[in-house]
mmCIF file of C-alpha atoms in Angstrom:
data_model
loop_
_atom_site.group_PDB
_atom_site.id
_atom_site.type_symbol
_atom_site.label_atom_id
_atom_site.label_comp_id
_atom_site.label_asym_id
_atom_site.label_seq_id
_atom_site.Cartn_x
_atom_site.Cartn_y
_atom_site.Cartn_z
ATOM 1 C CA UNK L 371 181.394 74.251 136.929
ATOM 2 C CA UNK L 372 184.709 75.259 138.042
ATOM 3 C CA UNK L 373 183.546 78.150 139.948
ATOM 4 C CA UNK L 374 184.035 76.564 143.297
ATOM 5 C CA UNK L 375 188.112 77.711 143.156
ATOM 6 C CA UNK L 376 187.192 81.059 143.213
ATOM 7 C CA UNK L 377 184.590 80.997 145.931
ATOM 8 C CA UNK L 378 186.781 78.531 147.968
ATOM 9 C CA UNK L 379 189.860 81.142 147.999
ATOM 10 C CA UNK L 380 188.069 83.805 148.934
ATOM 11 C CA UNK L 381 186.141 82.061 151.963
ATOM 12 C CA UNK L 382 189.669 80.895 152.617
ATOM 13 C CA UNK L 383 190.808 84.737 153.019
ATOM 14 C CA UNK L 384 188.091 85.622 155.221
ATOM 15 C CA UNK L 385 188.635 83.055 158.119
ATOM 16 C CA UNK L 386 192.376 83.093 157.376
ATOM 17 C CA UNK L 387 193.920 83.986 160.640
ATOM 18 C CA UNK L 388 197.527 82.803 161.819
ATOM 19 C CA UNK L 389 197.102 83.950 165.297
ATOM 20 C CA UNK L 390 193.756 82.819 166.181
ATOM 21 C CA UNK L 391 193.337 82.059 169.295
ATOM 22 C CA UNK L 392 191.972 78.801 167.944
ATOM 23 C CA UNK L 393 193.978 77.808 165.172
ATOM 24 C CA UNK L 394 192.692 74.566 164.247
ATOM 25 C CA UNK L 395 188.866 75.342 164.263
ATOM 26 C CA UNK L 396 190.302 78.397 162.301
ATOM 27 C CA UNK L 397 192.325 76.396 160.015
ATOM 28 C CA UNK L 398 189.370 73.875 159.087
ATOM 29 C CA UNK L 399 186.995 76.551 158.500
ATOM 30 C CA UNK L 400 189.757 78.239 155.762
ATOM 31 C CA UNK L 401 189.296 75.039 154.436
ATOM 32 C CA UNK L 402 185.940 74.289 154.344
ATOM 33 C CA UNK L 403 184.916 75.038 150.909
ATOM 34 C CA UNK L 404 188.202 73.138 148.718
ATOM 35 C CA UNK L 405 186.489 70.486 147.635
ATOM 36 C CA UNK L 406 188.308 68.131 145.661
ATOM 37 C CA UNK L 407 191.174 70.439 145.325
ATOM 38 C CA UNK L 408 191.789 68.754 148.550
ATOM 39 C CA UNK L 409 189.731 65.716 149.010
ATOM 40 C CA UNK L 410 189.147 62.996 146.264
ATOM 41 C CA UNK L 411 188.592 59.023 145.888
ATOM 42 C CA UNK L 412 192.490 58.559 146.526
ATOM 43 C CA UNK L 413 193.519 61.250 148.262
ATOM 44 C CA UNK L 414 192.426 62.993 151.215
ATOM 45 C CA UNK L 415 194.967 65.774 152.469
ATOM 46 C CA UNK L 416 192.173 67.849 154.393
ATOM 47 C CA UNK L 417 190.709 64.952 156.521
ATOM 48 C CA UNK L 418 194.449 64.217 157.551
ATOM 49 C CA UNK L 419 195.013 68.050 158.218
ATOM 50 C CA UNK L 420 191.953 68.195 160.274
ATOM 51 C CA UNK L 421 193.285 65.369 161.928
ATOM 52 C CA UNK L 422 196.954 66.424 162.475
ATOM 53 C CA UNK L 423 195.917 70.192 163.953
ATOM 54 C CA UNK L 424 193.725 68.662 166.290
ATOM 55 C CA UNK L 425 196.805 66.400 167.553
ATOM 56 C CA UNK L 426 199.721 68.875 167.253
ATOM 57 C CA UNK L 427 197.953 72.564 166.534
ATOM 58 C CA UNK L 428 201.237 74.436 167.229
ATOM 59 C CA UNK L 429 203.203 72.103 164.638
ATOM 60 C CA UNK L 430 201.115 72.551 162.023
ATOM 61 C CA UNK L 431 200.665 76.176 162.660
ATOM 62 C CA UNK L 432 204.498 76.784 162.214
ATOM 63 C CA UNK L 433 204.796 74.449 159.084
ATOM 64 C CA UNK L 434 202.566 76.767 157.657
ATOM 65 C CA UNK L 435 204.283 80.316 159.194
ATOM 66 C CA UNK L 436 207.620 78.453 157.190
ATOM 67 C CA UNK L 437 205.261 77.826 154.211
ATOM 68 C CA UNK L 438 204.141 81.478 154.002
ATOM 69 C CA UNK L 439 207.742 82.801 154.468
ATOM 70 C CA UNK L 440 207.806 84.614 151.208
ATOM 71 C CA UNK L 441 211.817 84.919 151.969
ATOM 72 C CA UNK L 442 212.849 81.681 151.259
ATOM 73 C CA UNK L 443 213.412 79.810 148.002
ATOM 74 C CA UNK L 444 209.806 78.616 147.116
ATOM 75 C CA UNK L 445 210.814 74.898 146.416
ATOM 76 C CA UNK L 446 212.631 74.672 149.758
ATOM 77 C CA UNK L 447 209.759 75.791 151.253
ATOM 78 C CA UNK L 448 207.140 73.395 149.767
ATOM 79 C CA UNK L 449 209.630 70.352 150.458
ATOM 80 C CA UNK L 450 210.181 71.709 154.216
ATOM 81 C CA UNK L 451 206.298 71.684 154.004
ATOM 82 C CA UNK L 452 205.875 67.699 153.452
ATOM 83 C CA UNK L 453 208.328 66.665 155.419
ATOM 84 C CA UNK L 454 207.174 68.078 158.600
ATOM 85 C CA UNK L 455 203.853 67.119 157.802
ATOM 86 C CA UNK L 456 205.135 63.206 157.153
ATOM 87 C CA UNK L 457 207.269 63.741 160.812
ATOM 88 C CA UNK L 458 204.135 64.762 162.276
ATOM 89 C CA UNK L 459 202.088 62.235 160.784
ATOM 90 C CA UNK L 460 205.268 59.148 161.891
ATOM 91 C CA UNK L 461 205.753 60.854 165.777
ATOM 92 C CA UNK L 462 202.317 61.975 166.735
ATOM 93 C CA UNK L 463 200.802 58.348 165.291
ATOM 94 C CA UNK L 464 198.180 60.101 163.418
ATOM 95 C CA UNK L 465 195.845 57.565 162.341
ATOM 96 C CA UNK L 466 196.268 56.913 158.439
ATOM 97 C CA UNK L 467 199.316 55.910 156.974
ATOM 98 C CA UNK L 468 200.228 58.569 154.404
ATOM 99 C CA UNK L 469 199.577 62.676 155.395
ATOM 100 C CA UNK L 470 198.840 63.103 151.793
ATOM 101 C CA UNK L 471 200.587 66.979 152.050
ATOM 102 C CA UNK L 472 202.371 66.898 148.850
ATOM 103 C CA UNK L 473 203.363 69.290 146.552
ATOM 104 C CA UNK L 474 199.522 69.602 145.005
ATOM 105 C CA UNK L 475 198.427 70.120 148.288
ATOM 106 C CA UNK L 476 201.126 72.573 149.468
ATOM 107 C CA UNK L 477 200.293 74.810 146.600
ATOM 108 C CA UNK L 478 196.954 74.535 146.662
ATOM 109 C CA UNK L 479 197.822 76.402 150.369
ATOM 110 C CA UNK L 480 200.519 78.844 148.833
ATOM 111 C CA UNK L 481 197.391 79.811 145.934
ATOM 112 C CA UNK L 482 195.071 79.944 148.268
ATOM 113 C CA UNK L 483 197.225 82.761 150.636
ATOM 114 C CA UNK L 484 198.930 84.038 147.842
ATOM 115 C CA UNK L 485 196.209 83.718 144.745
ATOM 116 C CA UNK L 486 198.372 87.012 142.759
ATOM 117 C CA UNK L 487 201.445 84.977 142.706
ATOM 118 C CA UNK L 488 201.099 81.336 142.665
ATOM 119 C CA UNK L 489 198.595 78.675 140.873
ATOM 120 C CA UNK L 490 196.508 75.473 141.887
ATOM 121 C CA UNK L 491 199.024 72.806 140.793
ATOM 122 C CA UNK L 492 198.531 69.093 139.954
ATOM 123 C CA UNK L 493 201.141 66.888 138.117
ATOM 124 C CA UNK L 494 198.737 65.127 135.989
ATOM 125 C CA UNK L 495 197.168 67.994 134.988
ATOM 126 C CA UNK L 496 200.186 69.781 133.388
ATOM 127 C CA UNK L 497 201.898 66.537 132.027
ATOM 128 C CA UNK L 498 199.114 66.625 129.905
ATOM 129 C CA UNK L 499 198.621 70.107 129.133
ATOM 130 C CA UNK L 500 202.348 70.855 128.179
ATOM 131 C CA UNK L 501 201.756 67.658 125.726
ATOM 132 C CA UNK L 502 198.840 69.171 124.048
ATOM 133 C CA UNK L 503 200.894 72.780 123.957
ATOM 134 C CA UNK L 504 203.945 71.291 123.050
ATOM 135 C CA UNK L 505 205.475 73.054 125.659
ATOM 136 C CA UNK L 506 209.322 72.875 126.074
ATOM 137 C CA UNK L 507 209.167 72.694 129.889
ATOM 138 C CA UNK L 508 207.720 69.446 130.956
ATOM 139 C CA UNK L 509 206.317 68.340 133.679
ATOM 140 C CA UNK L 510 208.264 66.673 136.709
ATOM 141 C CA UNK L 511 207.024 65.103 140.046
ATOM 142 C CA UNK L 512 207.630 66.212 143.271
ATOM 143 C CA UNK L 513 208.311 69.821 144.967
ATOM 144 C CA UNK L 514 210.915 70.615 141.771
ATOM 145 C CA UNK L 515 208.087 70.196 139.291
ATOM 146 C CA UNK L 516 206.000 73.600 140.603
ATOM 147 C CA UNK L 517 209.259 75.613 138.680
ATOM 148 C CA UNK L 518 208.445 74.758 135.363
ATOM 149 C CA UNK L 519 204.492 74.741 135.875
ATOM 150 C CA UNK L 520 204.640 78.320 137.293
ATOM 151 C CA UNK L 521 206.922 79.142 134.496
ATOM 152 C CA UNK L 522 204.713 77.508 132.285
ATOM 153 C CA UNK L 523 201.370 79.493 134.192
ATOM 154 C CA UNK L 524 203.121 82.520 133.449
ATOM 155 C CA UNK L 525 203.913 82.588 129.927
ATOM 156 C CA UNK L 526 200.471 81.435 129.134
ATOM 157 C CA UNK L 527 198.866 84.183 131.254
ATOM 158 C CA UNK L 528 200.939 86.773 129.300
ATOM 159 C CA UNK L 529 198.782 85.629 126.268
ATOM 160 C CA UNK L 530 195.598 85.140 128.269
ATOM 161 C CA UNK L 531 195.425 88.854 129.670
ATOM 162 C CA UNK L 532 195.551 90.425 126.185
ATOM 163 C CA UNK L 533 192.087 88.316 125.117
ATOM 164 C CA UNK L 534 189.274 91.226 126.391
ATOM 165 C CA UNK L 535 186.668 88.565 124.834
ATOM 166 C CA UNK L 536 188.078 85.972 127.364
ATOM 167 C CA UNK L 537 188.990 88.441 129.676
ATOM 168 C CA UNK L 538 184.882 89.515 129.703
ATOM 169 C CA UNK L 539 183.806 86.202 129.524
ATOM 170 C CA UNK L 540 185.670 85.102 132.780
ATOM 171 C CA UNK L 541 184.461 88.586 135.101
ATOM 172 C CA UNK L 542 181.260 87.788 133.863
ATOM 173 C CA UNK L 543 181.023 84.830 136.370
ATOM 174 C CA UNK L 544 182.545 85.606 138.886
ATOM 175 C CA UNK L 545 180.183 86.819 141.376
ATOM 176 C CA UNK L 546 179.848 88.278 144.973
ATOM 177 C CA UNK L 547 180.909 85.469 146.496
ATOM 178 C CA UNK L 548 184.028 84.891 144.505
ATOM 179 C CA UNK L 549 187.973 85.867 144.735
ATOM 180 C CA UNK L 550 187.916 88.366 141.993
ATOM 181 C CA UNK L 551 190.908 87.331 140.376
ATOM 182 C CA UNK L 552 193.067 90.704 139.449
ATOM 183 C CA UNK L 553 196.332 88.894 138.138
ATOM 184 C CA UNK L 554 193.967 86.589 136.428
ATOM 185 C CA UNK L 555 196.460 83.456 138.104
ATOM 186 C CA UNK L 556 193.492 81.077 138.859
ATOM 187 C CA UNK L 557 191.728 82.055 135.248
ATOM 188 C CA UNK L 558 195.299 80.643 133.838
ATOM 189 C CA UNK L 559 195.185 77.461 135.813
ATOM 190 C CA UNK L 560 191.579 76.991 134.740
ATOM 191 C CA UNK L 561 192.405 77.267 130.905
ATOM 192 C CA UNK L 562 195.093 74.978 131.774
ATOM 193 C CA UNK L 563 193.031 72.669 133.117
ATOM 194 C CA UNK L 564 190.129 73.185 130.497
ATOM 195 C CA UNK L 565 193.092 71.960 127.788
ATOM 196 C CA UNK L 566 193.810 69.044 129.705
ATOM 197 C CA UNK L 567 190.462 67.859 130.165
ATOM 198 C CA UNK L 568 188.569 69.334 127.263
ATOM 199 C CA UNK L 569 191.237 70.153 124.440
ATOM 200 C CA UNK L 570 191.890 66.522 121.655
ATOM 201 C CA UNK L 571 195.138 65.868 120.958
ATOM 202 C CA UNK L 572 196.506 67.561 118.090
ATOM 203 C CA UNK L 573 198.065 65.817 114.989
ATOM 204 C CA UNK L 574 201.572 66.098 114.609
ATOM 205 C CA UNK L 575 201.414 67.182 111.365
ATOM 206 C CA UNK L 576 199.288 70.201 112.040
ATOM 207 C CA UNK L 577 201.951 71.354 114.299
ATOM 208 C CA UNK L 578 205.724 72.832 113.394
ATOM 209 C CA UNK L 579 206.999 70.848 115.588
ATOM 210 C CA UNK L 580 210.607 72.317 114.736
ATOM 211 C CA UNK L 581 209.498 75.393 116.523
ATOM 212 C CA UNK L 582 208.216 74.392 120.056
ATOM 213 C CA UNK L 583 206.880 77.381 122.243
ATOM 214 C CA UNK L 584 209.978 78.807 124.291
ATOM 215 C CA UNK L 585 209.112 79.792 128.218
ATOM 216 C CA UNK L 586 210.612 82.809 129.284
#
């Protein structure tokens, strides 16, 4: 059921064009198969994207040439990111109060361009994840929180990779149509997310709690 990542990255890296002559009809066709990795009940950052570009295409385009600058300190980036966005959203009068580009959303941009380095983040999703792992690193809201959840991504794909059952399992189902997934970054954020959602909480006393699991 959780396919749809895969198949929406790799649509996103076939339209995926920073120059194009037409960036926002560019931009919401990149975008067009996120799904609720960008649109839910509560939250709605690609309707106010869509609505932004078509406002103020060239701002938008440069928040994300500032996003994508691989030079600069990822967290300064992604705050850089939602900020513009909200002075976009306050000068241009955008209808809609809040531009809903947060953190989640900015990374669900950064995996999207960037799928071999970065992972589809949400807050809620790692807060309870790291409690079911007993994870050291917790989870922490706003642009600081993506350090300890990419730490976090990391250590658990070192243990991920070295499951060939898994490993076979995961290739498997991934078909034509879907990003491939070499550094097996969006298989980690899926087993995060299957924990979260699918894993009970463990009792305390089945766990050695004097020896949580140390990120590298």
């Amino acid at each position: 059921m959780e396919r749809y990542k895969w198949k929406a990255i790799k649509h996103f890296q076939k339209y995926w064009d920073i120059e194009a002559d037409d960036f926002a009809a560019m931009l919401n066709e990149s975008l067009n198969k996120t799904e609720n990795l960008l649109a839910s009940a509560n939250y709605g950052p690609r309707e106010m994207i869509r609505r932004m570009v078509e406002v103020a295409p060239e701002k938008v385009k440069q928040a994300f040439v500032e996003l994508y600058d691989l030079r600069q300190p990822l967290i300064a980036r992604v705050d850089q990111f939602i900020k513009t966005f909200k002075s976009i959203n306050d000068t241009d009068k955008i209808e809609g109060e809040n531009s809903y580009q947060d953190t989640r959303a900015a990374m669900v941009y950064l995996s999207f361009r960037y799928p071999e380095q970065h992972y589809l983040y949400k807050y809620e999703m790692f807060a309870d994840a790291s409690q079911k792992l007993y994870l050291i690193d917790k989870a922490r809201t706003g642009p600081s929180g993506v350090l300890p959840f990419e730490s976090a991504c990391e250590f658990i794909r070192s243990r991920l990779i070295k499951n060939d059952h898994l490993l076979n399992l995961h290739h498997k189902r991934l078909r034509h149509d879907c990003y491939q997934d070499p550094e097996h970054t969006v298989l980690t954020q899926d087993f995060i997310y299957a924990v979260a959602q699918h894993l009970p909480n463990l009792e305390e006393d089945s766990i050695d709690l004097d020896t949580p699991v140390e990120l590298p």
